[in-house]
Amino acid sequence: MFSASYPVADLRQGDGFYFVKRQLIWIFIGLFFFNVIVRSPLKSLNKLSGWLLFLFWGLIILTLIPGIGIEVNGATRWLGVGPIRIQPSELAKPFLILQAAQVFGRWRKLMWHVRWKWIGVFAGILGCILIQPNLSTTALCGLTLWFIAVAAGLSWLQLGGTAGLGLATAIASISVHEYQRRRLMFFLNPFADARGDGYQLVQSLLAISSGGVWGEGFGLSQQKLFYLPFQDTDFIFAIFAEEFGLIGCICFLLLLLTYASLGTYVALRCQHLDRRLIAIGVTFMLVGQSILNIGVTTGVLPTTGLPLPMFSYGGSSVISSLISAALLIRVAREGKEAQVITLRNKRQKLVALTPPTK
């Protein structure tokens, strides 16, 4: 992120380290919440998840009010307090997973009116995110909810009906918003309008192809020099591919595969259904969003506004990702799949193993 953001930060802010310093602040905030969640029982977190989900739903609604929501590139996804901007839809993701795991984990025990109430809440949140408009985040959250429901064992009739409704909503959104239709058309052949709607994807493909096998080297990307838009956020993987090449991309994908494998292992070893659903939801959200982002930058998927978790610049994204990762670690601890060794105990063991000196 430092490499990708330096030229833009130096030109616009007069400080090449501007975005890095801000991101470090967000990371420390995220690590604070990470530490709190890792040390908190899931039972306590589940009690708060519903209230926090409603809080972020309210904040998402506030973004839709003219004069309150901050508009960037035609979308009002942010709220601002002075120089600080937050994206409520990003921060809502981990709590959406927590609440969905509780609802679908107890689905057969719930009364019908309770089921419909929570379906209405989930649909309302997704609908408000879609209105911003933010089709990519809506689709990702909707898919995460759907996979949690699949893992919970809901009937295929219910799952099929929900999938059909989601697909119809996506088609309706594309029909209403012209920019979404253009993105869908030009990702198939971006070179047909390389200086217009296809410009961003063309520059991304040029960056990736320029990396070759071994890459140009760290800090030596050419496309980040004001050719590729959003090079430090949505298209940061293109700069990574240019600087580290095919070998770096393979290593990155292997890291994703490792994370997905560990998340799946934790989920399969869980004895409690709700914990298993949390692990599945978190793993799907983090790994799935990463794959979607890579698919966009490589031209496999239409251009969307999804950041690359843990890599892209953005405070809300990194805090949300760290909270989600903390939930997976908490599930592993409570499922006794992780051995927790404090530094104090480790020092005591080392002292016990050290032979006495004369």
Short mmCIF file of C-alpha atoms in Angstrom, two decimals:
data_model
loop_
_atom_site.label_atom_id
_atom_site.label_comp_id
_atom_site.label_asym_id
_atom_site.label_seq_id
_atom_site.Cartn_x
_atom_site.Cartn_y
_atom_site.Cartn_z
CA MET A 1 0.00 0.00 0.00
CA PHE A 2 2.92 2.32 0.70
CA SER A 3 4.31 1.68 -2.78
CA ALA A 4 0.93 2.10 -4.50
CA SER A 5 -0.11 5.23 -2.60
CA TYR A 6 3.17 7.19 -2.47
CA PRO A 7 2.93 9.08 -5.81
CA VAL A 8 -0.70 10.11 -5.29
CA ALA A 9 -0.09 11.12 -1.67
CA ASP A 10 2.98 13.14 -2.64
CA LEU A 11 1.09 15.01 -5.37
CA ARG A 12 -2.22 15.64 -3.61
CA GLN A 13 -1.14 15.95 0.02
CA GLY A 14 2.50 16.99 -0.29
CA ASP A 15 3.47 14.00 1.85
CA GLY A 16 4.18 10.60 0.31
CA PHE A 17 3.58 8.92 3.68
CA TYR A 18 0.16 10.57 4.15
CA PHE A 19 -1.99 7.48 3.45
CA VAL A 20 0.43 5.12 5.21
CA LYS A 21 0.33 7.14 8.43
CA ARG A 22 -3.47 7.30 8.37
CA GLN A 23 -3.71 3.59 7.64
CA LEU A 24 -1.42 2.76 10.57
CA ILE A 25 -3.78 4.67 12.88
CA TRP A 26 -6.75 2.65 11.57
CA ILE A 27 -4.77 -0.59 11.97
CA PHE A 28 -4.00 0.19 15.62
CA ILE A 29 -7.70 0.94 16.22
CA GLY A 30 -8.61 -2.31 14.49
CA LEU A 31 -6.06 -4.26 16.56
CA PHE A 32 -7.60 -2.85 19.74
CA PHE A 33 -11.01 -4.27 18.79
CA PHE A 34 -9.26 -7.43 17.56
CA ASN A 35 -7.73 -7.96 21.01
CA VAL A 36 -11.04 -7.28 22.78
CA ILE A 37 -12.94 -9.80 20.62
CA VAL A 38 -10.28 -12.50 20.86
CA ARG A 39 -10.52 -12.29 24.66
CA SER A 40 -14.34 -12.08 24.85
CA PRO A 41 -16.65 -15.13 25.02
CA LEU A 42 -18.83 -15.60 21.96
CA LYS A 43 -21.86 -15.71 24.24
CA SER A 44 -21.22 -12.08 25.22
CA LEU A 45 -20.55 -11.04 21.62
CA ASN A 46 -23.77 -12.67 20.46
CA LYS A 47 -25.76 -10.61 22.96
CA LEU A 48 -24.33 -7.40 21.49
CA SER A 49 -24.40 -8.38 17.80
CA GLY A 50 -28.09 -7.62 17.29
CA TRP A 51 -27.85 -4.16 18.83
CA LEU A 52 -24.69 -3.32 16.90
CA LEU A 53 -26.26 -4.56 13.67
CA PHE A 54 -29.24 -2.21 14.18
CA LEU A 55 -26.82 0.62 15.01
CA PHE A 56 -24.93 0.19 11.74
CA TRP A 57 -28.20 -0.22 9.85
CA GLY A 58 -29.19 3.20 11.19
CA LEU A 59 -25.85 4.63 10.08
CA ILE A 60 -26.35 3.13 6.61
CA ILE A 61 -29.74 4.86 6.45
CA LEU A 62 -28.08 8.14 7.43
CA THR A 63 -25.80 7.91 4.38
CA LEU A 64 -28.93 8.06 2.20
CA ILE A 65 -30.08 11.40 3.66
CA PRO A 66 -29.00 14.36 1.47
CA GLY A 67 -26.54 16.59 3.27
CA ILE A 68 -25.46 13.87 5.71
CA GLY A 69 -24.09 11.13 3.50
CA ILE A 70 -20.84 11.93 1.69
CA GLU A 71 -20.98 11.32 -2.06
CA VAL A 72 -17.91 10.00 -3.85
CA ASN A 73 -18.02 9.01 -7.53
CA GLY A 74 -21.82 9.03 -7.56
CA ALA A 75 -22.30 6.84 -4.45
CA THR A 76 -23.14 7.97 -0.91
CA ARG A 77 -21.51 5.26 1.17
CA TRP A 78 -19.68 7.34 3.78
CA LEU A 79 -20.35 9.41 6.87
CA GLY A 80 -17.94 12.10 7.98
CA VAL A 81 -17.00 13.54 11.35
CA GLY A 82 -14.46 16.25 10.61
CA PRO A 83 -11.59 14.71 8.63
CA ILE A 84 -12.68 11.17 9.58
CA ARG A 85 -14.80 9.14 7.20
CA ILE A 86 -16.42 5.80 7.97
CA GLN A 87 -18.27 3.36 5.72
CA PRO A 88 -21.04 1.77 7.83
CA SER A 89 -21.70 -1.03 5.33
CA GLU A 90 -18.13 -2.29 5.82
CA LEU A 91 -18.32 -2.12 9.61
CA ALA A 92 -21.64 -3.98 9.63
CA LYS A 93 -20.21 -7.12 7.94
CA PRO A 94 -18.85 -8.99 11.01
CA PHE A 95 -22.00 -8.32 13.02
CA LEU A 96 -24.15 -9.42 10.10
CA ILE A 97 -22.26 -12.73 10.21
CA LEU A 98 -22.69 -13.05 13.99
CA GLN A 99 -26.42 -12.41 13.87
CA ALA A 100 -26.99 -14.62 10.82
CA ALA A 101 -25.18 -17.48 12.59
CA GLN A 102 -27.53 -17.13 15.57
CA VAL A 103 -30.69 -16.90 13.47
CA PHE A 104 -29.94 -19.72 11.03
CA GLY A 105 -28.34 -21.86 13.73
CA ARG A 106 -31.65 -21.86 15.66
CA TRP A 107 -33.86 -21.68 12.56
CA ARG A 108 -35.94 -24.79 13.30
CA LYS A 109 -36.59 -23.68 16.88
CA LEU A 110 -37.76 -20.17 15.94
CA MET A 111 -41.39 -19.19 15.52
CA TRP A 112 -42.46 -18.13 12.05
CA HIS A 113 -42.95 -14.50 13.02
CA VAL A 114 -39.40 -14.38 14.45
CA ARG A 115 -38.02 -15.88 11.23
CA TRP A 116 -39.80 -13.31 9.10
CA LYS A 117 -38.65 -10.49 11.37
CA TRP A 118 -34.99 -11.35 10.89
CA ILE A 119 -35.43 -12.00 7.18
CA GLY A 120 -36.92 -8.52 6.99
CA VAL A 121 -33.97 -7.06 8.91
CA PHE A 122 -31.41 -8.75 6.63
CA ALA A 123 -33.35 -7.70 3.52
CA GLY A 124 -33.66 -4.14 4.83
CA ILE A 125 -29.92 -3.84 5.42
CA LEU A 126 -29.09 -5.24 1.99
CA GLY A 127 -31.69 -2.98 0.39
CA CYS A 128 -30.25 0.15 2.00
CA ILE A 129 -26.72 -0.79 0.88
CA LEU A 130 -28.05 -1.35 -2.65
CA ILE A 131 -29.71 2.08 -2.73
CA GLN A 132 -26.42 3.88 -1.93
CA PRO A 133 -25.76 2.37 -4.65
CA ASN A 134 -23.30 -0.38 -3.73
CA LEU A 135 -24.15 -3.51 -5.70
CA SER A 136 -20.85 -5.28 -4.98
CA THR A 137 -21.12 -5.07 -1.18
CA THR A 138 -24.81 -6.01 -1.38
CA ALA A 139 -23.96 -9.08 -3.46
CA LEU A 140 -21.11 -10.12 -1.15
CA CYS A 141 -23.21 -9.77 2.02
CA GLY A 142 -26.15 -11.54 0.35
CA LEU A 143 -23.94 -14.45 -0.76
CA THR A 144 -22.45 -14.71 2.74
CA LEU A 145 -25.91 -14.90 4.30
CA TRP A 146 -26.93 -17.49 1.70
CA PHE A 147 -23.90 -19.73 2.38
CA ILE A 148 -24.47 -19.51 6.14
CA ALA A 149 -28.06 -20.62 5.52
CA VAL A 150 -26.82 -23.50 3.34
CA ALA A 151 -24.41 -24.62 6.07
CA ALA A 152 -27.24 -24.41 8.62
CA GLY A 153 -29.25 -26.95 6.61
CA LEU A 154 -32.21 -24.85 5.47
CA SER A 155 -34.43 -26.44 2.84
CA TRP A 156 -33.43 -26.09 -0.81
CA LEU A 157 -36.87 -24.67 -1.59
CA GLN A 158 -36.22 -21.73 0.72
CA LEU A 159 -32.63 -21.36 -0.50
CA GLY A 160 -33.66 -21.52 -4.15
CA GLY A 161 -36.37 -18.92 -3.67
CA THR A 162 -33.95 -16.59 -1.89
CA ALA A 163 -31.32 -17.03 -4.61
CA GLY A 164 -33.89 -16.27 -7.31
CA LEU A 165 -35.03 -13.13 -5.48
CA GLY A 166 -31.45 -11.97 -5.08
CA LEU A 167 -30.71 -12.51 -8.77
CA ALA A 168 -33.85 -10.61 -9.77
CA THR A 169 -32.84 -7.72 -7.48
CA ALA A 170 -29.37 -7.58 -9.04
CA ILE A 171 -30.86 -7.52 -12.56
CA ALA A 172 -33.26 -4.75 -11.52
CA SER A 173 -30.38 -2.70 -10.08
CA ILE A 174 -28.36 -3.10 -13.27
CA SER A 175 -31.39 -2.06 -15.31
CA VAL A 176 -31.89 1.11 -13.26
CA HIS A 177 -28.25 2.25 -13.01
CA GLU A 178 -26.63 3.01 -16.33
CA TYR A 179 -23.06 2.94 -14.99
CA GLN A 180 -23.57 -0.66 -13.82
CA ARG A 181 -24.76 -1.64 -17.31
CA ARG A 182 -21.71 0.01 -18.87
CA ARG A 183 -19.39 -1.83 -16.48
CA LEU A 184 -21.05 -5.11 -17.35
CA MET A 185 -20.69 -4.47 -21.07
CA PHE A 186 -17.14 -3.15 -21.17
CA PHE A 187 -15.55 -5.76 -18.91
CA LEU A 188 -16.21 -8.25 -21.74
CA ASN A 189 -14.17 -6.13 -24.15
CA PRO A 190 -12.54 -3.17 -22.38
CA PHE A 191 -10.30 -2.40 -25.37
CA ALA A 192 -13.39 -1.41 -27.38
CA ASP A 193 -13.33 1.88 -25.41
CA ALA A 194 -9.83 1.93 -23.95
CA ARG A 195 -9.93 5.70 -23.31
CA GLY A 196 -13.47 5.73 -21.92
CA ASP A 197 -15.40 3.18 -19.88
CA GLY A 198 -12.78 0.49 -20.40
CA TYR A 199 -9.85 2.70 -19.36
CA GLN A 200 -9.49 1.47 -15.77
CA LEU A 201 -9.57 -2.22 -16.65
CA VAL A 202 -7.18 -1.72 -19.59
CA GLN A 203 -4.66 0.01 -17.31
CA SER A 204 -5.07 -2.75 -14.74
CA LEU A 205 -4.39 -5.43 -17.35
CA LEU A 206 -1.35 -3.50 -18.56
CA ALA A 207 -0.01 -3.38 -15.01
CA ILE A 208 -0.49 -7.12 -14.49
CA SER A 209 1.03 -8.07 -17.85
CA SER A 210 4.02 -5.76 -17.23
CA GLY A 211 4.95 -7.73 -14.12
CA GLY A 212 5.99 -10.80 -16.10
CA VAL A 213 7.25 -13.77 -14.10
CA TRP A 214 9.34 -12.06 -11.40
CA GLY A 215 7.87 -8.54 -11.41
CA GLU A 216 9.37 -5.10 -11.87
CA GLY A 217 10.50 -4.95 -8.26
CA PHE A 218 9.08 -3.31 -5.15
CA GLY A 219 8.36 0.37 -5.74
CA LEU A 220 9.05 0.19 -9.48
CA SER A 221 5.49 0.05 -10.82
CA GLN A 222 4.85 2.41 -13.73
CA GLN A 223 1.04 2.18 -13.76
CA LYS A 224 0.79 3.71 -10.29
CA LEU A 225 2.23 6.93 -11.73
CA PHE A 226 -1.24 8.34 -12.42
CA TYR A 227 -2.18 5.84 -15.15
CA LEU A 228 -4.29 3.42 -13.07
CA PRO A 229 -7.10 5.02 -11.00
CA PHE A 230 -7.71 3.79 -7.43
CA GLN A 231 -4.32 2.07 -7.42
CA ASP A 232 -4.14 2.10 -3.61
CA THR A 233 -7.69 0.88 -2.97
CA ASP A 234 -9.82 -1.23 -5.34
CA PHE A 235 -7.03 -1.96 -7.85
CA ILE A 236 -4.10 -2.43 -5.49
CA PHE A 237 -3.67 -6.04 -6.60
CA ALA A 238 -2.74 -4.84 -10.10
CA ILE A 239 0.16 -2.84 -8.64
CA PHE A 240 1.15 -5.85 -6.52
CA ALA A 241 1.14 -8.06 -9.64
CA GLU A 242 3.25 -5.53 -11.57
CA GLU A 243 5.87 -5.27 -8.83
CA PHE A 244 6.01 -8.94 -7.75
CA GLY A 245 5.01 -10.73 -10.95
CA LEU A 246 3.49 -14.14 -11.47
CA ILE A 247 5.52 -15.71 -8.65
CA GLY A 248 4.28 -13.10 -6.17
CA CYS A 249 0.68 -13.61 -7.30
CA ILE A 250 0.98 -17.38 -6.86
CA CYS A 251 2.38 -16.86 -3.34
CA PHE A 252 -0.49 -14.50 -2.57
CA LEU A 253 -3.07 -17.04 -3.78
CA LEU A 254 -1.37 -19.76 -1.73
CA LEU A 255 -1.75 -17.54 1.36
CA LEU A 256 -5.45 -17.18 0.57
CA LEU A 257 -5.76 -20.95 0.12
CA THR A 258 -4.01 -21.50 3.45
CA TYR A 259 -6.36 -19.10 5.23
CA ALA A 260 -9.38 -20.73 3.59
CA SER A 261 -8.13 -24.18 4.60
CA LEU A 262 -7.57 -23.14 8.23
CA GLY A 263 -10.99 -21.48 8.38
CA THR A 264 -12.62 -24.61 6.95
CA TYR A 265 -10.72 -26.82 9.41
CA VAL A 266 -11.91 -24.70 12.34
CA ALA A 267 -15.49 -24.82 11.06
CA LEU A 268 -15.53 -28.59 10.54
CA ARG A 269 -14.13 -29.29 14.03
CA CYS A 270 -16.72 -27.12 15.78
CA GLN A 271 -19.25 -29.08 17.85
CA HIS A 272 -21.73 -26.20 18.11
CA LEU A 273 -23.62 -25.20 14.98
CA ASP A 274 -23.63 -21.47 15.67
CA ARG A 275 -19.83 -21.39 16.08
CA ARG A 276 -19.41 -23.40 12.89
CA LEU A 277 -21.60 -20.91 11.03
CA ILE A 278 -19.53 -17.98 12.31
CA ALA A 279 -16.33 -19.64 11.06
CA ILE A 280 -17.92 -20.36 7.67
CA GLY A 281 -19.25 -16.82 7.34
CA VAL A 282 -15.96 -15.15 8.28
CA THR A 283 -13.90 -17.40 5.99
CA PHE A 284 -16.26 -16.86 3.08
CA MET A 285 -16.40 -13.11 3.61
CA LEU A 286 -12.63 -12.52 3.79
CA VAL A 287 -11.51 -15.05 1.18
CA GLY A 288 -14.51 -14.46 -1.09
CA GLN A 289 -14.00 -10.70 -1.10
CA SER A 290 -10.32 -11.20 -1.91
CA ILE A 291 -11.15 -13.48 -4.84
CA LEU A 292 -13.77 -11.03 -6.12
CA ASN A 293 -11.26 -8.18 -5.94
CA ILE A 294 -8.64 -10.20 -7.82
CA GLY A 295 -11.28 -11.22 -10.38
CA VAL A 296 -12.11 -7.57 -11.00
CA THR A 297 -8.49 -6.46 -11.45
CA THR A 298 -7.77 -9.34 -13.86
CA GLY A 299 -10.89 -8.74 -15.95
CA VAL A 300 -12.65 -11.96 -14.98
CA LEU A 301 -15.49 -10.08 -13.26
CA PRO A 302 -17.15 -6.69 -13.91
CA THR A 303 -15.55 -3.69 -12.22
CA THR A 304 -16.83 -3.20 -8.67
CA GLY A 305 -15.86 -1.14 -5.64
CA LEU A 306 -14.65 -3.90 -3.32
CA PRO A 307 -11.34 -3.35 -1.49
CA LEU A 308 -8.77 -6.12 -1.02
CA PRO A 309 -9.02 -7.11 2.69
CA MET A 310 -5.94 -6.21 4.77
CA PHE A 311 -4.20 -4.65 1.73
CA SER A 312 -6.29 -1.78 0.35
CA TYR A 313 -6.28 1.67 1.89
CA GLY A 314 -9.37 2.34 3.96
CA GLY A 315 -10.06 2.53 7.69
CA SER A 316 -13.50 0.90 7.71
CA SER A 317 -12.27 -1.99 5.58
CA VAL A 318 -9.22 -2.82 7.72
CA ILE A 319 -11.18 -2.54 11.00
CA SER A 320 -13.94 -4.78 9.62
CA SER A 321 -11.39 -7.33 8.37
CA LEU A 322 -9.54 -7.44 11.70
CA ILE A 323 -12.79 -7.86 13.64
CA SER A 324 -13.81 -10.70 11.31
CA ALA A 325 -10.42 -12.39 11.69
CA ALA A 326 -10.72 -12.06 15.49
CA LEU A 327 -14.08 -13.83 15.39
CA LEU A 328 -12.49 -16.80 13.60
CA ILE A 329 -9.73 -16.97 16.22
CA ARG A 330 -12.32 -16.78 19.00
CA VAL A 331 -14.25 -19.67 17.44
CA ALA A 332 -11.03 -21.70 17.26
CA ARG A 333 -10.28 -20.98 20.93
CA GLU A 334 -13.73 -21.95 22.14
CA GLY A 335 -13.70 -25.01 19.91
CA LYS A 336 -10.37 -25.95 21.51
CA GLU A 337 -8.69 -25.96 18.09
CA ALA A 338 -6.14 -23.38 19.23
CA GLN A 339 -3.75 -23.68 22.18
CA VAL A 340 -3.39 -20.35 23.92
CA ILE A 341 0.02 -19.85 25.54
CA THR A 342 0.61 -16.59 27.35
CA LEU A 343 4.05 -15.01 27.38
CA ARG A 344 4.17 -15.46 31.14
CA ASN A 345 3.66 -19.24 30.92
CA LYS A 346 6.15 -19.44 28.08
CA ARG A 347 8.84 -17.69 30.15
CA GLN A 348 8.16 -20.01 33.07
CA LYS A 349 8.60 -23.08 30.83
CA LEU A 350 11.83 -21.71 29.43
CA VAL A 351 13.19 -21.09 32.92
CA ALA A 352 12.22 -24.62 33.97
CA LEU A 353 14.04 -26.10 30.97
CA THR A 354 17.20 -24.04 31.45
CA PRO A 355 19.91 -26.03 33.32
CA PRO A 356 21.36 -24.36 36.41
CA THR A 357 24.69 -22.60 35.95
CA LYS A 358 27.64 -23.04 38.26
#
